[in-house]
Short mmCIF file of the C-alpha atoms (twelve columns), coordinates in Angstrom:
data_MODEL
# 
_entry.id   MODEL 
# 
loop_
_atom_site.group_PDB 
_atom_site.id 
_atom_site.type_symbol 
_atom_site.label_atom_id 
_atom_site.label_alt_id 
_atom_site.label_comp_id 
_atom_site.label_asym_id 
_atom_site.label_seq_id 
_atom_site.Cartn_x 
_atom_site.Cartn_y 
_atom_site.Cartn_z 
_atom_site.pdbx_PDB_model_num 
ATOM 1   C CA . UNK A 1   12.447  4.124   -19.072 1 
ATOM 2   C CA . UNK A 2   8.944   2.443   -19.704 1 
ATOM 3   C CA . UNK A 3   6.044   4.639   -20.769 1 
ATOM 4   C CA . UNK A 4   3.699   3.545   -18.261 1 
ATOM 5   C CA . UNK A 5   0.942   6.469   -18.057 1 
ATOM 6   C CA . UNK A 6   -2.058  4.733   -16.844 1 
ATOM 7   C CA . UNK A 7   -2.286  2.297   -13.809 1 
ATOM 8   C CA . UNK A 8   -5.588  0.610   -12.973 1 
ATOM 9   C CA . UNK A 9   -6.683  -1.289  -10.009 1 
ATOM 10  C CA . UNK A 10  -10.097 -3.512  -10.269 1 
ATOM 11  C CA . UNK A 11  -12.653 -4.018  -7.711  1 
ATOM 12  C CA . UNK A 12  -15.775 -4.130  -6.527  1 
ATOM 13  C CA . UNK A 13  -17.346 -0.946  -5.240  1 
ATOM 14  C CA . UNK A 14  -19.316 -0.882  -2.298  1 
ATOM 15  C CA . UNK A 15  -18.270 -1.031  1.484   1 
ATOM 16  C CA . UNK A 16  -19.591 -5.143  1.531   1 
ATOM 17  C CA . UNK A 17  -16.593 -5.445  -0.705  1 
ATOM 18  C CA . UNK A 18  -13.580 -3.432  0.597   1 
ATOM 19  C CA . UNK A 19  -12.034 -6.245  2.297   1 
ATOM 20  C CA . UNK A 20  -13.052 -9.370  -0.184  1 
ATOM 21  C CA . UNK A 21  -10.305 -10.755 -1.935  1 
ATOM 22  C CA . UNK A 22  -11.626 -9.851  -5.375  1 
ATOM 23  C CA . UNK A 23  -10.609 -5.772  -4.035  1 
ATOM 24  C CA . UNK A 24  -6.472  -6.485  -3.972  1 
ATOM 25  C CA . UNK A 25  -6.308  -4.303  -7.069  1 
ATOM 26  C CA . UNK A 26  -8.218  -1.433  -5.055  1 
ATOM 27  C CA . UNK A 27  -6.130  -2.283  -2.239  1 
ATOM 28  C CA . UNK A 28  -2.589  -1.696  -4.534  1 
ATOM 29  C CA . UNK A 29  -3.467  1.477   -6.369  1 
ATOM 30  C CA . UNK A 30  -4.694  2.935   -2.801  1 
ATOM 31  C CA . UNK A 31  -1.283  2.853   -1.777  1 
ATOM 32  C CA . UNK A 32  0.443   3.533   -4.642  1 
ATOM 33  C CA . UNK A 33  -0.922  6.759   -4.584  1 
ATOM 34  C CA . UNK A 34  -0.523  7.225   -0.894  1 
ATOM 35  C CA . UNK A 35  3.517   6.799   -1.559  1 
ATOM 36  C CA . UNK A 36  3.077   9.977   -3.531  1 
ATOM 37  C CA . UNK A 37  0.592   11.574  -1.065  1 
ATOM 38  C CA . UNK A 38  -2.437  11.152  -3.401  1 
ATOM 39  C CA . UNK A 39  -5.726  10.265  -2.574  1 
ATOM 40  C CA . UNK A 40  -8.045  8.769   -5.601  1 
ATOM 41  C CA . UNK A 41  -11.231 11.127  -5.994  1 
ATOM 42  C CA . UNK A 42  -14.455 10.248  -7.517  1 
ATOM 43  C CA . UNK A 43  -14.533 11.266  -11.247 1 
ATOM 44  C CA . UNK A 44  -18.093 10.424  -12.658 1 
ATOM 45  C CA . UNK A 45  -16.326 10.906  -16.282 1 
ATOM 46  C CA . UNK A 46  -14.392 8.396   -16.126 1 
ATOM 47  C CA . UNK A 47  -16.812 5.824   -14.177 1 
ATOM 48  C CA . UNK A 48  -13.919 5.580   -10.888 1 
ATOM 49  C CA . UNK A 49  -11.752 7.204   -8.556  1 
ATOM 50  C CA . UNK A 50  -8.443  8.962   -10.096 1 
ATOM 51  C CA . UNK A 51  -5.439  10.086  -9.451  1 
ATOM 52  C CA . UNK A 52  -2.591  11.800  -10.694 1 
ATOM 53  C CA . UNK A 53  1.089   11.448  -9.894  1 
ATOM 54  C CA . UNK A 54  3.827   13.500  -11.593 1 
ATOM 55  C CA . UNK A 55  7.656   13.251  -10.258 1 
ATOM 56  C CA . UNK A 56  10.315  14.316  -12.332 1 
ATOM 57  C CA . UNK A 57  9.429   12.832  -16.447 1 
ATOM 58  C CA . UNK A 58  6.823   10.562  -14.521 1 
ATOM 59  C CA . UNK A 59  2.916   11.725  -15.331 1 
ATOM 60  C CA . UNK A 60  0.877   8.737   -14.323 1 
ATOM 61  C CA . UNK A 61  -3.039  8.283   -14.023 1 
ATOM 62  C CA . UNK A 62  -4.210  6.257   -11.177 1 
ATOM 63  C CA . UNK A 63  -7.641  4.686   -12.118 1 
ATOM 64  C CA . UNK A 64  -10.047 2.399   -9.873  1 
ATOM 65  C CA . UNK A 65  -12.872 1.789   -11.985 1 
ATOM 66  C CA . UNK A 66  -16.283 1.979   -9.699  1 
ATOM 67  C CA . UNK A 67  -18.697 -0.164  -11.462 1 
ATOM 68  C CA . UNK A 68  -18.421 -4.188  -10.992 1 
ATOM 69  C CA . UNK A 69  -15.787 -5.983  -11.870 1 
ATOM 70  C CA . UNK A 70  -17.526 -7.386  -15.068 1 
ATOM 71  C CA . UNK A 71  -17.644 -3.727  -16.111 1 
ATOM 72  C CA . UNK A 72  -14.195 -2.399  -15.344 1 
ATOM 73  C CA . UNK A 73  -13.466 -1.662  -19.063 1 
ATOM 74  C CA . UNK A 74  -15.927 0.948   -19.807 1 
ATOM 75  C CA . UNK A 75  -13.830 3.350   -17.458 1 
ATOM 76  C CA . UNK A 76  -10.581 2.028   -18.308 1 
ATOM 77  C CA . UNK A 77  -11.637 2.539   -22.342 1 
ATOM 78  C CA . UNK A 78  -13.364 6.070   -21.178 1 
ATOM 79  C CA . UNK A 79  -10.172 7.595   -19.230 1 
ATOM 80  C CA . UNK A 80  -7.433  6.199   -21.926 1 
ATOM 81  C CA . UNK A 81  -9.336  6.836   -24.624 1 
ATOM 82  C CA . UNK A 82  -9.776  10.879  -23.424 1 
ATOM 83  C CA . UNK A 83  -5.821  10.927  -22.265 1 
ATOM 84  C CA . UNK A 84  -4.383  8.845   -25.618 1 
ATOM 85  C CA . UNK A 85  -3.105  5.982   -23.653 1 
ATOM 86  C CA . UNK A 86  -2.530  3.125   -25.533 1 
ATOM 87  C CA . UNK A 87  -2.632  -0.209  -24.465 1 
ATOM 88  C CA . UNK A 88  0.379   -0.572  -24.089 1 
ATOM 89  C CA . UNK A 89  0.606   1.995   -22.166 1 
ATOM 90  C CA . UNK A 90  -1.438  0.811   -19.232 1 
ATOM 91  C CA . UNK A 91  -0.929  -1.746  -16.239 1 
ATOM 92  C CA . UNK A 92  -3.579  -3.360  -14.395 1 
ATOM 93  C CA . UNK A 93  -3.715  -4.745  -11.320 1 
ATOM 94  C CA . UNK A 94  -5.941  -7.516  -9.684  1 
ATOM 95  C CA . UNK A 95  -6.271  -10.745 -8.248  1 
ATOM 96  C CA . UNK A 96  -5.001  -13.778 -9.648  1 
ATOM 97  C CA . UNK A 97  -6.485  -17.174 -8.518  1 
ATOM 98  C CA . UNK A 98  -3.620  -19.491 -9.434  1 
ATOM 99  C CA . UNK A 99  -1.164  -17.591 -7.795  1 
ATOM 100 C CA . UNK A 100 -0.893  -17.800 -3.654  1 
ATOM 101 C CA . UNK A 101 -0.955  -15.321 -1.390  1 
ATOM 102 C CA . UNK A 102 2.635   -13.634 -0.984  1 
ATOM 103 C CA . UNK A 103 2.935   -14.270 -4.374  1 
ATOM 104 C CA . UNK A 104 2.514   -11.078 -7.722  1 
ATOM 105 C CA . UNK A 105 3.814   -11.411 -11.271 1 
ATOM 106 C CA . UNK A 106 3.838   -9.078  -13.888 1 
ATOM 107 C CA . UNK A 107 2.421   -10.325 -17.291 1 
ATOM 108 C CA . UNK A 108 1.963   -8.926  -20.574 1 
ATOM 109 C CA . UNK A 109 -1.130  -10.072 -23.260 1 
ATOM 110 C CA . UNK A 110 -2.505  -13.138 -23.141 1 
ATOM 111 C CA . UNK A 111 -5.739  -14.565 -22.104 1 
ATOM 112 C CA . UNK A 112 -7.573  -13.309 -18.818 1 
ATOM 113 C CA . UNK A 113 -7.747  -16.534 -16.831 1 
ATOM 114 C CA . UNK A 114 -11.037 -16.380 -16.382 1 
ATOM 115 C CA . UNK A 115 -10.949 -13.236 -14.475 1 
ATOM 116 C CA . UNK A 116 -14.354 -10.973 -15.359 1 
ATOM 117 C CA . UNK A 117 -12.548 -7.619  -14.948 1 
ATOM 118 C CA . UNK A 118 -9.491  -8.404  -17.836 1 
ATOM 119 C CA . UNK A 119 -11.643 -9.857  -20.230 1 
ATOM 120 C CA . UNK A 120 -14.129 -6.594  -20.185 1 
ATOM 121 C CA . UNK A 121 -11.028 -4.475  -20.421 1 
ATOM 122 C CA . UNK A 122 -9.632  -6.572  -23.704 1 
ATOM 123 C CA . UNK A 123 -12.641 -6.344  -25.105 1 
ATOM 124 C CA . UNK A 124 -13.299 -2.355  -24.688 1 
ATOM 125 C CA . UNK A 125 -9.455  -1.768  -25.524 1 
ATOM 126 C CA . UNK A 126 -9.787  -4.198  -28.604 1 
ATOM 127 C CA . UNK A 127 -6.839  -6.034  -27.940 1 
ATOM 128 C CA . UNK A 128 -5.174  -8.008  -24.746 1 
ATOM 129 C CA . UNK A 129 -1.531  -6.422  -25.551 1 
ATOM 130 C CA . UNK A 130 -1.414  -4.431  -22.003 1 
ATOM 131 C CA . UNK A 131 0.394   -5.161  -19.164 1 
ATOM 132 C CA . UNK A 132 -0.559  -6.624  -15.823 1 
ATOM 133 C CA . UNK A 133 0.344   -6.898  -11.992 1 
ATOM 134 C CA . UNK A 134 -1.323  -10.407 -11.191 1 
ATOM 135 C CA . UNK A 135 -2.053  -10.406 -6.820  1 
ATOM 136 C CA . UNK A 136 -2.152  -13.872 -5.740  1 
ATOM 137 C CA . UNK A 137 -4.998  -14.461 -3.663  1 
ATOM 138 C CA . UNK A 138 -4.642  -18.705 -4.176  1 
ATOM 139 C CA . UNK A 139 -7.292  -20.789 -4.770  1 
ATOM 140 C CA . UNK A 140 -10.013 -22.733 -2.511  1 
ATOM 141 C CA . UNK A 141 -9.325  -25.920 -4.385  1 
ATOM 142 C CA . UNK A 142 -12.736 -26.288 -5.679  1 
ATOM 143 C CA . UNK A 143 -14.297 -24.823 -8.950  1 
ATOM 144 C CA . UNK A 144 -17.501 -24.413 -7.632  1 
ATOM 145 C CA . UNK A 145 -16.038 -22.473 -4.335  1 
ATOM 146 C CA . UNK A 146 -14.301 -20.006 -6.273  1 
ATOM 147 C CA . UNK A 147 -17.376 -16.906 -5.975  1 
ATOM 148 C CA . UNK A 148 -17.264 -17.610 -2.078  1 
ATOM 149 C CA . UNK A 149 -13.357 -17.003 -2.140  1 
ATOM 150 C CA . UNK A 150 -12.994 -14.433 -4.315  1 
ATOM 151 C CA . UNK A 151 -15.645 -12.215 -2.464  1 
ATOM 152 C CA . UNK A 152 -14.478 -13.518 0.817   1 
ATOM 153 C CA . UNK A 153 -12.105 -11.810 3.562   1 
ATOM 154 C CA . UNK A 154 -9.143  -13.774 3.476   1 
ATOM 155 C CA . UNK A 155 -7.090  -15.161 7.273   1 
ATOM 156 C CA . UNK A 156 -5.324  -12.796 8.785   1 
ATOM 157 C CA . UNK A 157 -1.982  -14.726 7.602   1 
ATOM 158 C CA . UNK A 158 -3.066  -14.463 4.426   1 
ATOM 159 C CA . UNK A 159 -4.205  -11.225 4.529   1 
ATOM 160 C CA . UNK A 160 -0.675  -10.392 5.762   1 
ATOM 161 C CA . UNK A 161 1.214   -11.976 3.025   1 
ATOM 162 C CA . UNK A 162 -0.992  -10.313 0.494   1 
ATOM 163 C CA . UNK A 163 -0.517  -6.459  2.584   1 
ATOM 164 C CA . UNK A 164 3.148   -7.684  2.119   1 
ATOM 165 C CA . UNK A 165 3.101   -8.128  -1.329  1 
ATOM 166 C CA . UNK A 166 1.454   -4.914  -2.452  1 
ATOM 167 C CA . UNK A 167 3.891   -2.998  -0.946  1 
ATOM 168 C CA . UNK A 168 6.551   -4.714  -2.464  1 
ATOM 169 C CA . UNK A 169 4.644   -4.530  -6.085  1 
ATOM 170 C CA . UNK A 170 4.700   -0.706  -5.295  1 
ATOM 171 C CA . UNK A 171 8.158   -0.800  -5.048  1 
ATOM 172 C CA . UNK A 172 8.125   -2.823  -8.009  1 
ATOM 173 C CA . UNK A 173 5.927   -0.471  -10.095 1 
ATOM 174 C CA . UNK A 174 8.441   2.561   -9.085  1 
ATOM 175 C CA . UNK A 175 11.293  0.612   -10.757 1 
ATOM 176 C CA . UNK A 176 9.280   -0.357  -13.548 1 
ATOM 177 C CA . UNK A 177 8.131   3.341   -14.370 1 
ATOM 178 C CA . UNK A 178 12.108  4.457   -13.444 1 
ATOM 179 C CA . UNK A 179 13.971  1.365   -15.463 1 
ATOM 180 C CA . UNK A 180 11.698  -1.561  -17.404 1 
ATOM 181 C CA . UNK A 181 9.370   -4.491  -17.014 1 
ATOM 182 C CA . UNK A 182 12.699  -6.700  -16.691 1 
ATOM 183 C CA . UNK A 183 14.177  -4.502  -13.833 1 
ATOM 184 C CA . UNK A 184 10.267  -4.564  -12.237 1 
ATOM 185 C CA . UNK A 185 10.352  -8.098  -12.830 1 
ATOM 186 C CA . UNK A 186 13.449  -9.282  -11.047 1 
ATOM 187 C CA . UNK A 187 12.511  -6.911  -8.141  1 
ATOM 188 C CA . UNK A 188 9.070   -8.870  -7.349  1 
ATOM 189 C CA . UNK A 189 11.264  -12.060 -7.718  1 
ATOM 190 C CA . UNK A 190 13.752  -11.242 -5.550  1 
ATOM 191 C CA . UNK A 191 11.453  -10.322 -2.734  1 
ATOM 192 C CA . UNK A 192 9.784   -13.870 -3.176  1 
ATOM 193 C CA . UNK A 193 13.260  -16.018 -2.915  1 
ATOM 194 C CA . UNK A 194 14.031  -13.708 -0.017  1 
ATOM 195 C CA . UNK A 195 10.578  -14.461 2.017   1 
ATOM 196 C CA . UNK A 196 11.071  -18.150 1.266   1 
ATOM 197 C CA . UNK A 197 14.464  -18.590 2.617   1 
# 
């Protein structure tokens, strides 16, 4: 079973952002906790909204961090520093440029692609050893046109694919928390092959 006790979506805060693409980690714990009848409430403590979900030898922390993106590690470092999560310990989830849309990977370590709201985290953590649940949002194709995308509303086909693929990376996160990353893995894979055939 994988010791998962901390999941984190990043986000903007701020109605102007709820349906930009840069929100699709917002958009994934927001469910997740729905599946378990939770709603994330403010916690000024902890900079975000939280949750908490506890079935059977599952005790989770749901975590959207509500300052900007650039910021997102002062709650994450806040909440798992007052809980004793260890990096290793938490999964976060959020947007990932150079994936497309209908596509999510899980990852663990590494460097943060660029994205503003991993490399805050690594650096308030101290280390880049914790797990993440990469959204694809694709890419516009152009360096320069990457703000406009990112904190754009995507098509409605895209936005599909990506409503799609959060459900199925909740499913994903349920076998990952019930079995391992490899299990999780496979799961998200499987539901990719499957939508391409």
């Amino acid at each position: 079973m994988s010791t998962i006790r901390l999941l984190v979506g990043l986000g903007n805060p701020g109605p102007e952002y709820s349906q930009t693409r840069h929100n699709a980690g917002f958009w994934l714990v927001e469910q997740y906790a729905r599946m378990y009848g939770q709603t994330l409430q403010p916690e000024t403590k902890f900079f975000g909204n939280t949750a908490r979900i506890q079935k059977g030898a599952m005790d989770l922390r749901v975590l959207q961090p509500m300052q900007f993106m650039n910021r997102s590690g002062n709650a994450v470092a806040t909440l798992a520093n007052f809980y004793k999560i260890q990096p290793d310990e938490i999964l976060v989830a959020y947007d990932e440029l150079d994936l497309p849309p209908g596509v999510a990977k899980f990852k663990t370590g590494g460097g943060s692609g660029g994205h503003n709201g991993i490399k805050d985290i690594a650096a308030r953590l101290g280390t880049p050893d914790f797990h993440r649940l990469r959204i694809g949002i694709g890419h516009p194709g152009d360096k320069s046109k990457v703000t406009g995308w990112v904190l754009g509303k995507a098509p409605q086909t895209d936005q599909v694919l990506m409503d799609d693929t959060i459900t199925e990376a909740c499913r994903s996160i349920d076998i990952l928390l019930q079995q391992d990353m490899r299990a999780a893995q496979q799961h998200l894979h499987s539901f990719k092959a499957q939508r391409e055939n």
